[in-house]
Amino acid sequence: QKEVEQNSGPLSVPEGAIASLNCTYSDRGSQSFFWYRQYSGKSPELIMFIYSNGDKEDGRFTAQLNKASQYVSLLIRDSQPSDSATYLCAANSGTYKYIFGTGTRLKVLA
Amino acid sequence: DAGVIQSPRHEVTEMGQEVTLRCKPISGHDYLFWYRQTMMRGLELLIYFNNNVPIDDSGMPEDRFSAKMPNASFSTLKIQPSEPRDSAVYFCASRDTDSYNEQFFGPGTRLTVL
């Protein structure tokens, strides 16, 4: 069974701090990785994707990928209360099939 | 564009009844996905279509579930007969081949089976 694992949280950080969200995956054939944000009662929305080892930055968000360790992370700098949501990690093995983790709930405390 | 449209937004039914969920993908998108989300299992892919053809239905839990896509602008997910363990939020998502890996999700249908 191909899996994507995330700590369910909640992860609580103070406003202005860096939030670090982590994800591991079991399928070594996974090629692309995604971070979705999901507010309570809403649908997931894509924040970032990454497919090369290393870091990818987009505004306050940085995705990090380490294929050797089968590890993906998302850093959120200058966290805001509006970042409070569940963050879903997903992996794709080159097909159109995406495997999602169960998500990490982030709470940013004002 | 209005985005992915799903109906109904909420459905409450009794065990044994047939349930039909509907989805209209974004115009021009050639891939359509049905997901189910629960607290315990997270977001699970049930089935996806390409150009109206089912490509992978390995996530469909059992024969009680069926999905169709009669044309490029409409898909249904049917559960017959429904059971309480089917209670979940069902999402439809679509994408086109050229939008690198980005799926657009609909608002979801919250299904409660009593």
PDB file of C-alpha atoms in Angstrom:
ATOM      1  CA  GLN A   1       0.000   0.000   0.000  1.00  0.00           C
ATOM      2  CA  LYS A   2       1.538   3.273  -1.110  1.00  0.00           C
ATOM      3  CA  GLU A   3       1.254   5.804   1.676  1.00  0.00           C
ATOM      4  CA  VAL A   4       1.840   9.416   2.511  1.00  0.00           C
ATOM      5  CA  GLU A   5       2.242  10.059   6.230  1.00  0.00           C
ATOM      6  CA  GLN A   6       1.703  13.286   8.128  1.00  0.00           C
ATOM      7  CA  ASN A   7       1.472  14.167  11.792  1.00  0.00           C
ATOM      8  CA  SER A   8      -2.145  15.104  12.438  1.00  0.00           C
ATOM      9  CA  GLY A   9      -1.237  17.887  14.876  1.00  0.00           C
ATOM     10  CA  PRO A  10      -2.415  20.346  15.854  1.00  0.00           C
ATOM     11  CA  LEU A  11       0.787  22.253  15.345  1.00  0.00           C
ATOM     12  CA  SER A  12       0.550  25.521  17.230  1.00  0.00           C
ATOM     13  CA  VAL A  13       2.880  28.424  16.440  1.00  0.00           C
ATOM     14  CA  PRO A  14       2.781  32.076  17.504  1.00  0.00           C
ATOM     15  CA  GLU A  15       2.024  34.749  14.944  1.00  0.00           C
ATOM     16  CA  GLY A  16       5.152  35.786  13.049  1.00  0.00           C
ATOM     17  CA  ALA A  17       6.981  32.488  13.659  1.00  0.00           C
ATOM     18  CA  ILE A  18       8.002  29.859  11.119  1.00  0.00           C
ATOM     19  CA  ALA A  19       5.666  26.889  10.816  1.00  0.00           C
ATOM     20  CA  SER A  20       7.282  23.649   9.671  1.00  0.00           C
ATOM     21  CA  LEU A  21       5.073  20.911   8.258  1.00  0.00           C
ATOM     22  CA  ASN A  22       6.449  17.514   7.406  1.00  0.00           C
ATOM     23  CA  CYS A  23       5.473  14.568   5.242  1.00  0.00           C
ATOM     24  CA  THR A  24       7.008  11.195   4.377  1.00  0.00           C
ATOM     25  CA  TYR A  25       6.086   8.897   1.523  1.00  0.00           C
ATOM     26  CA  SER A  26       6.601   5.208   0.917  1.00  0.00           C
ATOM     27  CA  ASP A  27       6.621   4.929  -2.877  1.00  0.00           C
ATOM     28  CA  ARG A  28      10.123   5.530  -4.232  1.00  0.00           C
ATOM     29  CA  GLY A  29       8.577   5.932  -7.671  1.00  0.00           C
ATOM     30  CA  SER A  30       6.852   9.137  -6.586  1.00  0.00           C
ATOM     31  CA  GLN A  31       7.936  12.004  -8.797  1.00  0.00           C
ATOM     32  CA  SER A  32       5.911  15.055  -7.847  1.00  0.00           C
ATOM     33  CA  PHE A  33       4.770  16.361  -4.503  1.00  0.00           C
ATOM     34  CA  PHE A  34       2.085  18.836  -3.576  1.00  0.00           C
ATOM     35  CA  TRP A  35       0.973  20.901  -0.637  1.00  0.00           C
ATOM     36  CA  TYR A  36      -2.698  21.780  -0.364  1.00  0.00           C
ATOM     37  CA  ARG A  37      -4.334  24.029   2.193  1.00  0.00           C
ATOM     38  CA  GLN A  38      -7.831  23.216   3.389  1.00  0.00           C
ATOM     39  CA  TYR A  39      -9.846  25.531   5.576  1.00  0.00           C
ATOM     40  CA  SER A  40     -12.495  23.962   7.749  1.00  0.00           C
ATOM     41  CA  GLY A  41     -15.546  23.067   5.694  1.00  0.00           C
ATOM     42  CA  LYS A  42     -13.873  24.063   2.436  1.00  0.00           C
ATOM     43  CA  SER A  43     -12.180  22.242  -0.419  1.00  0.00           C
ATOM     44  CA  PRO A  44      -8.418  21.786  -0.783  1.00  0.00           C
ATOM     45  CA  GLU A  45      -6.513  24.430  -2.700  1.00  0.00           C
ATOM     46  CA  LEU A  46      -3.038  24.021  -4.133  1.00  0.00           C
ATOM     47  CA  ILE A  47      -0.254  26.028  -2.486  1.00  0.00           C
ATOM     48  CA  MET A  48       2.848  24.595  -4.095  1.00  0.00           C
ATOM     49  CA  PHE A  49       4.274  21.630  -5.923  1.00  0.00           C
ATOM     50  CA  ILE A  50       7.845  20.384  -6.129  1.00  0.00           C
ATOM     51  CA  TYR A  51       9.527  17.655  -8.147  1.00  0.00           C
ATOM     52  CA  SER A  52      13.271  18.297  -7.791  1.00  0.00           C
ATOM     53  CA  ASN A  53      15.421  17.737  -4.737  1.00  0.00           C
ATOM     54  CA  GLY A  54      16.081  20.907  -2.797  1.00  0.00           C
ATOM     55  CA  ASP A  55      14.050  23.987  -1.982  1.00  0.00           C
ATOM     56  CA  LYS A  56      11.385  25.853  -3.882  1.00  0.00           C
ATOM     57  CA  GLU A  57      10.226  29.234  -2.636  1.00  0.00           C
ATOM     58  CA  ASP A  58       7.017  31.111  -3.346  1.00  0.00           C
ATOM     59  CA  GLY A  59       6.412  34.164  -1.213  1.00  0.00           C
ATOM     60  CA  ARG A  60       6.185  33.130   2.436  1.00  0.00           C
ATOM     61  CA  PHE A  61       6.114  29.452   1.499  1.00  0.00           C
ATOM     62  CA  THR A  62       9.079  27.141   0.917  1.00  0.00           C
ATOM     63  CA  ALA A  63       8.737  23.509  -0.099  1.00  0.00           C
ATOM     64  CA  GLN A  64      11.634  21.163   0.517  1.00  0.00           C
ATOM     65  CA  LEU A  65      12.160  17.756  -1.047  1.00  0.00           C
ATOM     66  CA  ASN A  66      14.646  15.031  -0.146  1.00  0.00           C
ATOM     67  CA  LYS A  67      14.042  11.987  -2.323  1.00  0.00           C
ATOM     68  CA  ALA A  68      16.773   9.927  -0.665  1.00  0.00           C
ATOM     69  CA  SER A  69      15.003  10.273   2.681  1.00  0.00           C
ATOM     70  CA  GLN A  70      11.541  10.229   1.077  1.00  0.00           C
ATOM     71  CA  TYR A  71      10.717  13.411   2.902  1.00  0.00           C
ATOM     72  CA  VAL A  72       8.824  16.557   1.933  1.00  0.00           C
ATOM     73  CA  SER A  73       8.307  19.634   4.043  1.00  0.00           C
ATOM     74  CA  LEU A  74       6.561  22.987   3.882  1.00  0.00           C
ATOM     75  CA  LEU A  75       7.840  26.035   5.708  1.00  0.00           C
ATOM     76  CA  ILE A  76       5.584  29.011   6.269  1.00  0.00           C
ATOM     77  CA  ARG A  77       7.459  32.142   7.263  1.00  0.00           C
ATOM     78  CA  ASP A  78       5.886  35.009   9.193  1.00  0.00           C
ATOM     79  CA  SER A  79       2.873  32.839  10.029  1.00  0.00           C
ATOM     80  CA  GLN A  80      -0.455  34.644  10.208  1.00  0.00           C
ATOM     81  CA  PRO A  81      -3.706  33.641  11.903  1.00  0.00           C
ATOM     82  CA  SER A  82      -5.166  33.340   8.403  1.00  0.00           C
ATOM     83  CA  ASP A  83      -2.726  30.471   7.778  1.00  0.00           C
ATOM     84  CA  SER A  84      -4.615  28.386  10.337  1.00  0.00           C
ATOM     85  CA  ALA A  85      -5.910  25.438   8.340  1.00  0.00           C
ATOM     86  CA  THR A  86      -5.200  21.794   7.571  1.00  0.00           C
ATOM     87  CA  TYR A  87      -2.293  21.211   5.227  1.00  0.00           C
ATOM     88  CA  LEU A  88      -2.424  18.155   2.987  1.00  0.00           C
ATOM     89  CA  CYS A  89       0.639  16.585   1.429  1.00  0.00           C
ATOM     90  CA  ALA A  90       0.195  14.570  -1.765  1.00  0.00           C
ATOM     91  CA  ALA A  91       2.448  12.454  -3.971  1.00  0.00           C
ATOM     92  CA  ASN A  92       2.145  11.509  -7.605  1.00  0.00           C
ATOM     93  CA  SER A  93       4.066   8.729  -9.327  1.00  0.00           C
ATOM     94  CA  GLY A  94       3.894  10.129 -12.821  1.00  0.00           C
ATOM     95  CA  THR A  95       0.380   9.030 -13.547  1.00  0.00           C
ATOM     96  CA  TYR A  96      -2.652  11.153 -12.789  1.00  0.00           C
ATOM     97  CA  LYS A  97      -3.202   9.331  -9.515  1.00  0.00           C
ATOM     98  CA  TYR A  98      -2.512  11.345  -6.374  1.00  0.00           C
ATOM     99  CA  ILE A  99      -1.996   9.851  -2.918  1.00  0.00           C
ATOM    100  CA  PHE A 100      -2.878  12.237  -0.106  1.00  0.00           C
ATOM    101  CA  GLY A 101      -1.833  12.239   3.518  1.00  0.00           C
ATOM    102  CA  THR A 102      -4.426  12.763   6.225  1.00  0.00           C
ATOM    103  CA  GLY A 103      -3.226  16.314   6.831  1.00  0.00           C
ATOM    104  CA  THR A 104      -1.660  18.381   9.595  1.00  0.00           C
ATOM    105  CA  ARG A 105      -3.783  20.937  11.391  1.00  0.00           C
ATOM    106  CA  LEU A 106      -1.946  24.229  11.886  1.00  0.00           C
ATOM    107  CA  LYS A 107      -3.017  26.816  14.438  1.00  0.00           C
ATOM    108  CA  VAL A 108      -1.369  30.228  14.363  1.00  0.00           C
ATOM    109  CA  LEU A 109      -1.898  32.007  17.648  1.00  0.00           C
ATOM    110  CA  ALA A 110      -2.416  35.778  17.555  1.00  0.00           C
TER     111      ALA A 110
ATOM    112  CA  ASP B   1     -15.331  30.310 -15.147  1.00  0.00           C
ATOM    113  CA  ALA B   2     -17.532  29.159 -12.258  1.00  0.00           C
ATOM    114  CA  GLY B   3     -15.092  26.465 -11.178  1.00  0.00           C
ATOM    115  CA  VAL B   4     -16.029  22.870 -10.464  1.00  0.00           C
ATOM    116  CA  ILE B   5     -19.700  22.597  -9.523  1.00  0.00           C
ATOM    117  CA  GLN B   6     -21.078  19.860  -7.307  1.00  0.00           C
ATOM    118  CA  SER B   7     -24.611  19.078  -6.226  1.00  0.00           C
ATOM    119  CA  PRO B   8     -26.125  18.615  -3.811  1.00  0.00           C
ATOM    120  CA  ARG B   9     -23.931  20.328  -1.220  1.00  0.00           C
ATOM    121  CA  HIS B  10     -25.495  18.322   1.588  1.00  0.00           C
ATOM    122  CA  GLU B  11     -27.328  15.021   1.471  1.00  0.00           C
ATOM    123  CA  VAL B  12     -28.939  13.180   4.344  1.00  0.00           C
ATOM    124  CA  THR B  13     -30.403   9.789   3.586  1.00  0.00           C
ATOM    125  CA  GLU B  14     -31.323   6.565   5.267  1.00  0.00           C
ATOM    126  CA  MET B  15     -29.425   3.333   5.055  1.00  0.00           C
ATOM    127  CA  GLY B  16     -30.375   1.340   1.983  1.00  0.00           C
ATOM    128  CA  GLN B  17     -31.347   4.315  -0.142  1.00  0.00           C
ATOM    129  CA  GLU B  18     -29.720   5.194  -3.435  1.00  0.00           C
ATOM    130  CA  VAL B  19     -27.583   8.335  -3.483  1.00  0.00           C
ATOM    131  CA  THR B  20     -26.446  10.198  -6.600  1.00  0.00           C
ATOM    132  CA  LEU B  21     -23.799  12.897  -6.451  1.00  0.00           C
ATOM    133  CA  ARG B  22     -23.228  15.188  -9.407  1.00  0.00           C
ATOM    134  CA  CYS B  23     -20.274  17.096 -10.774  1.00  0.00           C
ATOM    135  CA  LYS B  24     -19.684  19.595 -13.554  1.00  0.00           C
ATOM    136  CA  PRO B  25     -15.964  20.035 -14.260  1.00  0.00           C
ATOM    137  CA  ILE B  26     -14.318  23.223 -15.430  1.00  0.00           C
ATOM    138  CA  SER B  27     -14.940  23.699 -19.133  1.00  0.00           C
ATOM    139  CA  GLY B  28     -12.053  22.394 -21.222  1.00  0.00           C
ATOM    140  CA  HIS B  29     -10.628  20.152 -18.530  1.00  0.00           C
ATOM    141  CA  ASP B  30     -10.079  16.606 -19.740  1.00  0.00           C
ATOM    142  CA  TYR B  31      -9.472  14.889 -16.399  1.00  0.00           C
ATOM    143  CA  LEU B  32     -12.072  14.400 -13.689  1.00  0.00           C
ATOM    144  CA  PHE B  33     -11.474  12.888 -10.253  1.00  0.00           C
ATOM    145  CA  TRP B  34     -13.798  11.703  -7.500  1.00  0.00           C
ATOM    146  CA  TYR B  35     -12.441  11.721  -3.925  1.00  0.00           C
ATOM    147  CA  ARG B  36     -13.857  10.817  -0.547  1.00  0.00           C
ATOM    148  CA  GLN B  37     -12.650  12.518   2.640  1.00  0.00           C
ATOM    149  CA  THR B  38     -13.079  11.224   6.181  1.00  0.00           C
ATOM    150  CA  MET B  39     -11.286  12.054   9.403  1.00  0.00           C
ATOM    151  CA  MET B  40      -9.893   8.559   9.715  1.00  0.00           C
ATOM    152  CA  ARG B  41      -8.723   7.928   6.157  1.00  0.00           C
ATOM    153  CA  GLY B  42      -8.175  11.438   4.834  1.00  0.00           C
ATOM    154  CA  LEU B  43      -8.656  12.215   1.144  1.00  0.00           C
ATOM    155  CA  GLU B  44      -8.924   9.048  -0.939  1.00  0.00           C
ATOM    156  CA  LEU B  45      -9.089   8.870  -4.723  1.00  0.00           C
ATOM    157  CA  LEU B  46     -12.048   6.762  -5.795  1.00  0.00           C
ATOM    158  CA  ILE B  47     -11.899   6.967  -9.582  1.00  0.00           C
ATOM    159  CA  TYR B  48     -10.680   9.229 -12.348  1.00  0.00           C
ATOM    160  CA  PHE B  49     -11.665   9.800 -15.958  1.00  0.00           C
ATOM    161  CA  ASN B  50      -9.792  11.065 -18.983  1.00  0.00           C
ATOM    162  CA  ASN B  51     -11.866  12.336 -21.886  1.00  0.00           C
ATOM    163  CA  ASN B  52     -14.960  10.758 -20.288  1.00  0.00           C
ATOM    164  CA  VAL B  53     -13.337   7.306 -20.065  1.00  0.00           C
ATOM    165  CA  PRO B  54     -12.723   5.719 -16.637  1.00  0.00           C
ATOM    166  CA  ILE B  55      -8.979   5.169 -16.284  1.00  0.00           C
ATOM    167  CA  ASP B  56      -8.510   3.898 -12.749  1.00  0.00           C
ATOM    168  CA  ASP B  57     -11.321   2.799 -10.461  1.00  0.00           C
ATOM    169  CA  SER B  58      -9.158   0.842  -8.029  1.00  0.00           C
ATOM    170  CA  GLY B  59     -10.172   3.166  -5.209  1.00  0.00           C
ATOM    171  CA  MET B  60     -13.886   2.428  -5.513  1.00  0.00           C
ATOM    172  CA  PRO B  61     -14.612   0.649  -2.232  1.00  0.00           C
ATOM    173  CA  GLU B  62     -17.049  -1.960  -3.491  1.00  0.00           C
ATOM    174  CA  ASP B  63     -19.721  -2.760  -6.029  1.00  0.00           C
ATOM    175  CA  ARG B  64     -22.191  -0.487  -4.296  1.00  0.00           C
ATOM    176  CA  PHE B  65     -20.275   2.444  -5.805  1.00  0.00           C
ATOM    177  CA  SER B  66     -20.432   3.345  -9.478  1.00  0.00           C
ATOM    178  CA  ALA B  67     -19.395   6.394 -11.478  1.00  0.00           C
ATOM    179  CA  LYS B  68     -20.205   7.593 -14.951  1.00  0.00           C
ATOM    180  CA  MET B  69     -19.188  10.422 -17.200  1.00  0.00           C
ATOM    181  CA  PRO B  70     -21.625  10.539 -20.124  1.00  0.00           C
ATOM    182  CA  ASN B  71     -20.101  13.717 -21.551  1.00  0.00           C
ATOM    183  CA  ALA B  72     -17.324  16.209 -20.957  1.00  0.00           C
ATOM    184  CA  SER B  73     -19.423  18.435 -18.725  1.00  0.00           C
ATOM    185  CA  PHE B  74     -21.103  15.995 -16.368  1.00  0.00           C
ATOM    186  CA  SER B  75     -20.266  13.112 -14.057  1.00  0.00           C
ATOM    187  CA  THR B  76     -22.155  11.178 -11.409  1.00  0.00           C
ATOM    188  CA  LEU B  77     -21.133   9.055  -8.458  1.00  0.00           C
ATOM    189  CA  LYS B  78     -23.831   6.670  -7.311  1.00  0.00           C
ATOM    190  CA  ILE B  79     -24.051   4.632  -4.122  1.00  0.00           C
ATOM    191  CA  GLN B  80     -26.656   1.888  -4.035  1.00  0.00           C
ATOM    192  CA  PRO B  81     -27.507   0.804  -1.408  1.00  0.00           C
ATOM    193  CA  SER B  82     -25.998   3.383   0.927  1.00  0.00           C
ATOM    194  CA  GLU B  83     -24.601   2.457   4.358  1.00  0.00           C
ATOM    195  CA  PRO B  84     -23.715   4.584   7.400  1.00  0.00           C
ATOM    196  CA  ARG B  85     -20.009   3.996   6.772  1.00  0.00           C
ATOM    197  CA  ASP B  86     -20.371   5.846   3.471  1.00  0.00           C
ATOM    198  CA  SER B  87     -20.866   9.085   5.396  1.00  0.00           C
ATOM    199  CA  ALA B  88     -18.111  11.443   4.265  1.00  0.00           C
ATOM    200  CA  VAL B  89     -17.425  14.503   2.154  1.00  0.00           C
ATOM    201  CA  TYR B  90     -17.181  13.644  -1.529  1.00  0.00           C
ATOM    202  CA  PHE B  91     -15.112  15.945  -3.706  1.00  0.00           C
ATOM    203  CA  CYS B  92     -14.949  16.195  -7.451  1.00  0.00           C
ATOM    204  CA  ALA B  93     -11.853  17.739  -9.044  1.00  0.00           C
ATOM    205  CA  SER B  94     -10.793  18.484 -12.583  1.00  0.00           C
ATOM    206  CA  ARG B  95      -7.657  19.457 -14.456  1.00  0.00           C
ATOM    207  CA  ASP B  96      -6.428  19.730 -17.974  1.00  0.00           C
ATOM    208  CA  THR B  97      -3.381  18.007 -19.400  1.00  0.00           C
ATOM    209  CA  ASP B  98      -1.484  21.258 -19.780  1.00  0.00           C
ATOM    210  CA  SER B  99      -1.959  22.641 -16.241  1.00  0.00           C
ATOM    211  CA  TYR B 100       1.028  20.910 -14.724  1.00  0.00           C
ATOM    212  CA  ASN B 101      -0.395  18.735 -11.979  1.00  0.00           C
ATOM    213  CA  GLU B 102      -2.853  21.281 -10.611  1.00  0.00           C
ATOM    214  CA  GLN B 103      -6.272  19.907  -9.790  1.00  0.00           C
ATOM    215  CA  PHE B 104      -9.153  22.214  -9.033  1.00  0.00           C
ATOM    216  CA  PHE B 105     -11.564  20.943  -6.419  1.00  0.00           C
ATOM    217  CA  GLY B 106     -15.271  21.503  -6.199  1.00  0.00           C
ATOM    218  CA  PRO B 107     -16.932  22.555  -2.925  1.00  0.00           C
ATOM    219  CA  GLY B 108     -17.789  18.966  -2.006  1.00  0.00           C
ATOM    220  CA  THR B 109     -20.936  17.101  -1.053  1.00  0.00           C
ATOM    221  CA  ARG B 110     -21.348  16.234   2.610  1.00  0.00           C
ATOM    222  CA  LEU B 111     -23.162  12.897   2.757  1.00  0.00           C
ATOM    223  CA  THR B 112     -24.760  11.578   5.927  1.00  0.00           C
ATOM    224  CA  VAL B 113     -26.279   8.106   5.889  1.00  0.00           C
ATOM    225  CA  LEU B 114     -28.455   7.400   8.933  1.00  0.00           C
TER     226      LEU B 114
END
